[in-house]
CSV table of C-alpha atoms in Angstrom, one decimal:
chain,number,residue,atom,x,y,z
B,1089,MET,CA,27.7,20.3,24.3
B,1090,ALA,CA,25.3,21.3,27.1
B,1091,ARG,CA,23.3,18.1,26.4
B,1092,LEU,CA,26.4,16.0,26.9
B,1093,GLY,CA,27.1,17.6,30.3
B,1094,LEU,CA,23.5,17.0,31.3
B,1095,LEU,CA,23.6,13.4,30.1
B,1096,HIS,CA,26.9,12.9,32.0
B,1097,GLY,CA,25.3,14.3,35.2
B,1098,CYS,CA,22.3,11.9,34.9
B,1099,ILE,CA,24.5,8.9,34.4
B,1100,LEU,CA,26.6,9.8,37.5
B,1101,ALA,CA,23.4,10.4,39.6
B,1102,THR,CA,22.1,7.0,38.5
B,1103,LEU,CA,25.4,5.2,39.4
B,1104,LEU,CA,25.4,6.9,42.8
B,1105,VAL,CA,21.9,5.8,43.6
B,1106,ALA,CA,22.7,2.2,42.4
B,1107,ALA,CA,25.9,2.2,44.6
B,1108,LEU,CA,23.9,3.3,47.6
B,1109,CYS,CA,21.3,0.7,47.1
B,1110,LEU,CA,23.8,-2.1,46.7
B,1111,SER,CA,26.1,-1.1,49.5
B,1112,PRO,CA,26.8,-3.6,52.3
B,1113,GLY,CA,25.1,-1.3,54.8
B,1114,ALA,CA,21.8,-1.3,52.9
B,1115,LYS,CA,19.1,-3.2,54.7
B,1116,PRO,CA,16.1,-4.9,53.2
B,1117,SER,CA,12.8,-3.2,53.9
B,1118,SER,CA,10.2,-5.1,56.0
B,1119,ALA,CA,7.7,-4.8,53.2
B,1120,SER,CA,9.9,-7.0,51.0
B,1121,GLY,CA,9.7,-9.8,53.5
B,1122,GLY,CA,13.4,-9.8,54.4
B,1123,ALA,CA,14.8,-11.9,57.1
B,1124,GLU,CA,14.8,-8.9,59.4
B,1125,ALA,CA,11.1,-8.7,59.4
B,1126,ARG,CA,10.8,-12.5,59.9
B,1127,CYS,CA,12.7,-12.9,63.2
B,1128,GLU,CA,14.2,-16.0,61.6
B,1129,VAL,CA,16.0,-17.6,64.6
B,1130,CYS,CA,13.0,-17.1,66.9
B,1131,GLN,CA,10.5,-18.3,64.4
B,1132,ASP,CA,12.5,-21.4,63.4
B,1133,PHE,CA,13.3,-22.3,67.0
B,1134,LEU,CA,9.7,-21.9,68.3
B,1135,GLU,CA,8.3,-23.8,65.3
B,1136,ARG,CA,10.6,-26.8,66.0
B,1137,PHE,CA,9.8,-26.5,69.7
B,1138,TYR,CA,6.0,-26.5,69.1
B,1139,SER,CA,6.3,-29.5,66.8
B,1140,SER,CA,8.2,-31.4,69.4
B,1141,LEU,CA,5.6,-30.5,72.0
B,1142,LYS,CA,2.8,-31.7,69.7
B,1143,LYS,CA,4.6,-35.0,69.1
B,1144,ASN,CA,5.7,-35.8,72.6
B,1145,HIS,CA,3.2,-34.1,75.0
B,1146,SER,CA,-0.5,-33.8,75.2
B,1147,ASP,CA,-0.5,-31.3,78.0
B,1148,PHE,CA,-0.3,-27.7,76.6
B,1149,SER,CA,-0.4,-26.0,80.0
B,1150,MET,CA,1.8,-22.9,80.5
B,1151,ALA,CA,3.8,-24.7,83.2
B,1152,SER,CA,4.6,-27.7,81.1
B,1153,ILE,CA,5.5,-25.5,78.1
B,1154,GLU,CA,7.9,-23.5,80.3
B,1155,GLU,CA,9.4,-26.6,81.8
B,1156,GLU,CA,10.0,-28.1,78.3
B,1157,LEU,CA,11.3,-24.8,76.9
B,1158,ILE,CA,13.9,-24.7,79.7
B,1159,LYS,CA,14.9,-28.4,79.0
B,1160,THR,CA,15.2,-27.6,75.2
B,1161,CYS,CA,17.2,-24.5,75.9
B,1162,MET,CA,19.7,-26.5,78.0
B,1163,GLU,CA,20.7,-28.2,74.7
B,1164,ALA,CA,20.6,-25.2,72.5
B,1165,LYS,CA,23.8,-23.9,70.9
B,1166,GLY,CA,24.9,-20.6,69.2
B,1167,LYS,CA,22.1,-18.2,68.2
B,1168,GLU,CA,19.4,-20.4,69.6
B,1169,HIS,CA,21.1,-20.4,73.0
B,1170,ARG,CA,21.3,-16.6,72.8
B,1171,LEU,CA,17.5,-16.5,72.0
B,1172,CYS,CA,17.0,-18.7,75.1
B,1173,TYR,CA,19.0,-16.2,77.2
B,1174,TYR,CA,16.8,-13.4,76.0
B,1175,LEU,CA,13.7,-15.4,76.8
B,1176,GLY,CA,15.0,-16.1,80.3
B,1177,ALA,CA,15.2,-19.9,79.8
B,1178,THR,CA,18.9,-20.2,80.7
B,1179,GLU,CA,20.4,-20.2,84.2
B,1180,ASP,CA,22.4,-17.0,83.7
B,1181,ALA,CA,19.5,-15.0,82.2
B,1182,ALA,CA,18.8,-11.7,83.9
B,1183,ALA,CA,15.1,-11.4,82.9
B,1184,LYS,CA,12.4,-14.0,82.6
B,1185,ILE,CA,9.8,-13.5,79.9
B,1186,LEU,CA,8.9,-17.2,79.5
B,1187,THR,CA,5.2,-16.4,79.9
B,1188,GLU,CA,5.4,-14.3,76.8
B,1189,VAL,CA,6.1,-17.7,75.0
B,1190,SER,CA,4.1,-20.2,77.1
B,1191,ARG,CA,0.8,-18.2,77.3
B,1192,PRO,CA,0.3,-17.9,73.5
B,1193,MET,CA,1.8,-21.3,72.8
B,1194,SER,CA,-0.7,-22.9,75.2
B,1195,GLY,CA,-3.4,-21.4,72.9
B,1196,HIS,CA,-1.6,-22.8,69.8
B,1197,VAL,CA,-0.7,-19.3,68.5
B,1198,PRO,CA,1.7,-19.6,65.5
B,1199,ALA,CA,5.4,-19.1,66.2
B,1200,ALA,CA,5.5,-16.1,63.8
B,1201,LYS,CA,2.9,-14.2,65.9
B,1202,ILE,CA,4.7,-15.1,69.2
B,1203,CYS,CA,8.0,-13.7,67.8
B,1204,GLU,CA,6.2,-10.5,66.6
B,1205,LYS,CA,5.0,-9.9,70.2
B,1206,LEU,CA,8.4,-10.8,71.6
B,1207,LYS,CA,10.1,-8.2,69.4
B,1208,LYS,CA,8.0,-5.6,71.2
B,1209,VAL,CA,9.4,-6.8,74.5
B,1210,ASP,CA,13.0,-7.2,73.4
B,1211,LEU,CA,14.2,-6.0,70.0
B,1212,GLN,CA,17.4,-8.2,70.2
B,1213,ILE,CA,15.2,-11.3,69.7
B,1214,CYS,CA,14.6,-10.4,66.1
B,1215,GLU,CA,18.1,-9.2,65.4
B,1216,LEU,CA,19.3,-12.9,65.7
B,1217,LYS,CA,20.0,-14.3,62.2
B,1218,HIS,CA,21.3,-17.8,61.1
């Protein structure tokens, strides 16, 4: 009879752990490569932006990158517009951190690395999800 009680306790403990792991509030760990670790909106947007720069412009100066980023952000919608706001590429933005994008991009640094550094400046940038 004591073994049955112990077995019942183990089953309940296992179910409790499983329920906690599967609850809606559970977040993926960064080691698992979840979207939270990836900065998905930032990375996707900057990868597309970099591709358009390579295709349409030969000048990779900081000034031309900032100018094109502002133009691109004028057409951005939804989460990408919010990202542009955080970067300071919209008219109503309070802070301007465009150089945090233009400087590394002028040196052809990958978008993922740029977003990693941006996360250190403003955590909200990596909280944006599609």
